[in-house]
């Protein structure tokens, strides 16, 4: 039995759809839970707000692909009006544009979630089998030497000389061509996104996928969801059509991603009954430093991050509890010329001087593990759009500044003759000894030009409705058949790239839903 | 103990957004009043530097964006112009497909940008300054200690540079060897939709 993908051009009249499980979202969370439930013999419908773009439609053009696979064309920012929110808007979600870094959740993070937040059944023992299965289905392996472009080799060698611990990054790739177009979608299907792995697997087993469908309203019957009302989006105009879908299911799974799941539930009125909805939101803000080298770097080829420095993953504090350093991963950067041009914080001749030496520009990037007591919130505006409110608290700022200092130090160790902090002040340094120029570095609102690639929280998992939104079976507290299966259930960020954690959790969610279906 | 099914809220929890938007709208309204006093209308159909219709921007917004881009982009020989890269038109196209609130925020940002030079010590509108002075103003605002103008200027700059350097006309000067497989462009249905409404070439 095989399933089918329906798109806006197929959905020309309003219709009723019946299924056992309706999954909202087709990224790492939604695709994985859908696949697992299909493997368990259940009838599954997946709804995806974005379009279906098979790999044969990928042209590696930076702007064309940004328009297809990046939500709001990467224009949407957090409450500081500058930190760019990065998420997908397509079948396969953010996995189609992600870097495919696939770390298992660190043990200390799983222990924290269990001890402080009361999460049960999601320890490393519970996740071992799912991770093994995902490792096989996504071909996850440490990056081999052939994947190391010049910047990766420099970062590896330079960080080792500094005494910083690191390792080859485990990545979801098979037969990589080294194109450097991970962020434009892999036309070779070498990067193992959900689009070319879990989605086809689910379809083979009979799942139906409806693309260009915006999930709108949950119709409640007592403490159960009876139906979901959805609207077909005319992809050509990106505007809602008059065509609707009404989906009836025994179970509903919200997997719209860290930026969208909480907002969806808020729009459906759950904030009044679930006070923690929208809270504990983090997004791993990611500052960059650019370097100018006396050799060709060619930042845009081969894979983005073959090597990662995890020496500073856990932050350190002094005896008085004051922040000292750390709390982030640090990696080589990879940008195609448009994004690179956008992230060089200069204008006029100064900007052109850098861009005319494009081949000699190197870069590093890092993302902080948002401090657990300085997380933000997701709210909903009067027009229904979501808003990310992020406080950039004092420890967050200190971490970001320290991450920038370490990147500057590393760039010079790698041989850069000039380092430029990607931020509005355009601080330029010519040696590591210049780092006093980073004192007073502005952070939010364009002080640092940052992306936010890894949303977490908003529908956190925990003990009760008083401290969380879902229980350890992924079921929304107090409701019989509504679940959440994506990064929005994490009570804190993961401290490493979250994709494998998301998929592992979705495996467990599927098992609970299967059990509930009987 | 299961709780009763929730009812949709009567009012959203959007106070922080209203506060920020009120600040922006306050600046925009003040600017619009001053513009009206100066005799400039903001609702006529807009065309870009290539004379093609624009869907997102008013004439004043397009003028501000063009002036801003002219100040920050290279003007030395060998670099393509705003017109050659169809920068204004491409940004208009991209904005046509984002959330309405986002598009409105960007347009408001342009209106605010026009009136920001006094914060950088120059008592004039951005479009009335010469290029060198525009560059001084923009650089100061990019590093401003006041967050909102800093965010506005950095965000608009980012977008302009992103679109400019993604255009093939810049690649010879930068040394970019192009997409890996040099595949034929596949514009897609949204680009075709926009082209049909504006006469744009794909």
Short mmCIF file of C-alpha atoms in Angstrom, two decimals, chain A residues 8-9 53 56-60 62-64 66 68 72-73 75-76 80-82 177-179 181 188 220 222-223 235-238 269-270 273 300-301 336-339 341-348 351-352 355-356 358-359 379-383 385 387 424-425 440 442 444-447 449 465 478, chain B residues 2-9 12-14 16-17 20-21 71-75 79 90-91 94-95 97-99 101-102 131 135 138-139 142-145 147-148 150-151 154-155 157-159 161-163 165-166 171 173-191 193:
data_model
loop_
_atom_site.label_atom_id
_atom_site.label_comp_id
_atom_site.label_asym_id
_atom_site.label_seq_id
_atom_site.Cartn_x
_atom_site.Cartn_y
_atom_site.Cartn_z
CA UNK A 8 -2.89 22.97 -3.48
CA UNK A 9 -3.52 22.16 -7.14
CA UNK A 53 9.28 20.73 -3.35
CA UNK A 56 14.28 17.79 -8.77
CA UNK A 57 13.01 21.38 -8.26
CA UNK A 58 16.17 22.49 -6.39
CA UNK A 59 18.36 24.81 -8.47
CA UNK A 60 20.98 25.83 -5.85
CA UNK A 62 20.38 31.24 -3.05
CA UNK A 63 17.35 33.50 -3.43
CA UNK A 64 15.12 31.04 -5.27
CA UNK A 66 15.37 30.77 0.25
CA UNK A 68 10.89 27.99 -1.20
CA UNK A 72 9.01 34.09 5.66
CA UNK A 73 12.11 34.10 3.45
CA UNK A 75 12.91 37.93 7.15
CA UNK A 76 11.20 37.26 10.45
CA UNK A 80 14.82 42.68 19.22
CA UNK A 81 13.93 43.25 15.54
CA UNK A 82 17.25 41.78 14.44
CA UNK A 177 29.09 15.79 -3.44
CA UNK A 178 30.66 18.60 -1.39
CA UNK A 179 28.51 21.21 -3.12
CA UNK A 181 24.49 23.93 -0.79
CA UNK A 188 21.69 15.07 -4.82
CA UNK A 220 -13.14 20.18 20.94
CA UNK A 222 -15.31 17.80 25.96
CA UNK A 223 -11.70 16.96 26.70
CA UNK A 235 1.01 28.45 -3.01
CA UNK A 236 1.23 30.75 -5.99
CA UNK A 237 0.16 33.78 -3.96
CA UNK A 238 0.90 32.33 -0.51
CA UNK A 269 -7.38 29.05 23.29
CA UNK A 270 -5.24 26.73 25.37
CA UNK A 273 -6.23 26.47 30.64
CA UNK A 300 30.99 28.07 0.38
CA UNK A 301 32.15 24.61 -0.69
CA UNK A 336 26.95 31.48 0.13
CA UNK A 337 27.72 34.99 -1.20
CA UNK A 338 24.32 36.56 -0.55
CA UNK A 339 24.18 35.66 3.13
CA UNK A 341 27.37 39.80 2.02
CA UNK A 342 24.47 40.37 4.36
CA UNK A 343 26.48 39.36 7.38
CA UNK A 344 29.47 41.63 6.69
CA UNK A 345 28.50 44.67 8.82
CA UNK A 346 30.16 47.34 6.72
CA UNK A 347 28.99 49.64 3.95
CA UNK A 348 30.32 51.26 0.81
CA UNK A 351 32.18 46.37 2.48
CA UNK A 352 33.34 46.05 -1.12
CA UNK A 355 33.54 41.13 -0.81
CA UNK A 356 36.14 41.58 -3.55
CA UNK A 358 35.39 36.62 -1.16
CA UNK A 359 37.60 33.58 -1.71
CA UNK A 379 2.93 34.98 22.10
CA UNK A 380 0.38 35.67 19.40
CA UNK A 381 -0.29 39.07 17.86
CA UNK A 382 -3.76 40.47 17.19
CA UNK A 383 -3.51 39.33 13.56
CA UNK A 385 0.94 35.83 13.72
CA UNK A 387 5.90 36.65 18.16
CA UNK A 424 26.38 46.71 14.00
CA UNK A 425 29.52 48.20 15.56
CA UNK A 440 31.18 47.08 25.52
CA UNK A 442 26.43 45.42 21.95
CA UNK A 444 20.71 42.48 20.81
CA UNK A 445 18.95 44.55 18.20
CA UNK A 446 21.68 44.13 15.62
CA UNK A 447 24.55 44.60 18.02
CA UNK A 449 23.97 39.81 13.62
CA UNK A 465 -0.37 21.47 34.06
CA UNK A 478 -5.96 17.38 30.66
CA UNK B 2 -9.41 16.53 33.09
CA UNK B 3 -10.30 20.16 32.57
CA UNK B 4 -13.10 21.51 30.40
CA UNK B 5 -12.28 22.18 26.80
CA UNK B 6 -10.72 25.60 26.35
CA UNK B 7 -12.55 28.43 24.60
CA UNK B 8 -10.77 30.69 22.14
CA UNK B 9 -9.53 33.83 23.87
CA UNK B 12 -4.64 38.01 22.44
CA UNK B 13 -1.71 38.50 24.78
CA UNK B 14 0.10 40.95 22.51
CA UNK B 16 4.66 43.92 24.06
CA UNK B 17 4.04 43.91 20.31
CA UNK B 20 6.85 48.39 19.93
CA UNK B 21 4.44 48.93 17.06
CA UNK B 71 24.72 54.63 -0.04
CA UNK B 72 25.74 51.19 1.15
CA UNK B 73 26.44 49.40 -2.13
CA UNK B 74 29.71 49.78 -4.01
CA UNK B 75 29.73 52.38 -6.78
CA UNK B 79 30.22 46.61 -9.63
CA UNK B 90 13.52 41.65 -6.06
CA UNK B 91 13.05 42.91 -2.51
CA UNK B 94 10.26 38.74 -1.68
CA UNK B 95 8.19 40.93 0.62
CA UNK B 97 5.07 36.64 -0.01
CA UNK B 98 5.82 37.14 3.69
CA UNK B 99 3.32 37.60 6.52
CA UNK B 101 2.65 42.05 9.63
CA UNK B 102 6.22 41.40 8.57
CA UNK B 131 25.89 59.97 -0.35
CA UNK B 135 27.12 56.81 4.81
CA UNK B 138 24.10 54.90 8.44
CA UNK B 139 27.38 53.86 10.04
CA UNK B 142 24.37 50.76 12.83
CA UNK B 143 26.38 51.05 16.04
CA UNK B 144 23.86 53.19 17.94
CA UNK B 145 23.38 52.46 21.60
CA UNK B 147 18.34 49.55 20.16
CA UNK B 148 15.39 50.20 17.87
CA UNK B 150 20.16 50.16 15.49
CA UNK B 151 17.95 47.17 14.70
CA UNK B 154 21.13 46.76 10.52
CA UNK B 155 18.12 44.76 9.37
CA UNK B 157 21.30 46.76 5.45
CA UNK B 158 21.40 42.99 5.84
CA UNK B 159 18.57 42.45 3.41
CA UNK B 161 23.39 43.23 0.84
CA UNK B 162 21.88 39.73 0.81
CA UNK B 163 19.89 40.36 -2.34
CA UNK B 165 25.42 39.70 -3.57
CA UNK B 166 23.12 36.79 -4.39
CA UNK B 171 29.99 37.20 -8.94
CA UNK B 173 33.91 40.93 -8.96
CA UNK B 174 33.68 38.79 -5.88
CA UNK B 175 35.26 35.67 -7.39
CA UNK B 176 32.28 33.43 -6.63
CA UNK B 177 32.27 30.53 -9.06
CA UNK B 178 28.51 30.14 -9.02
CA UNK B 179 26.24 27.35 -7.83
CA UNK B 180 28.02 24.01 -7.72
CA UNK B 181 26.23 22.26 -10.55
CA UNK B 182 25.28 25.33 -12.58
CA UNK B 183 21.74 24.04 -12.82
CA UNK B 184 19.17 25.93 -14.87
CA UNK B 185 17.17 28.26 -12.63
CA UNK B 186 13.77 26.99 -11.55
CA UNK B 187 11.85 30.10 -10.53
CA UNK B 188 8.75 28.29 -9.26
CA UNK B 189 5.11 29.23 -9.08
CA UNK B 190 5.47 32.21 -6.76
CA UNK B 191 8.01 33.95 -8.98
CA UNK B 193 2.76 34.69 -10.05
#
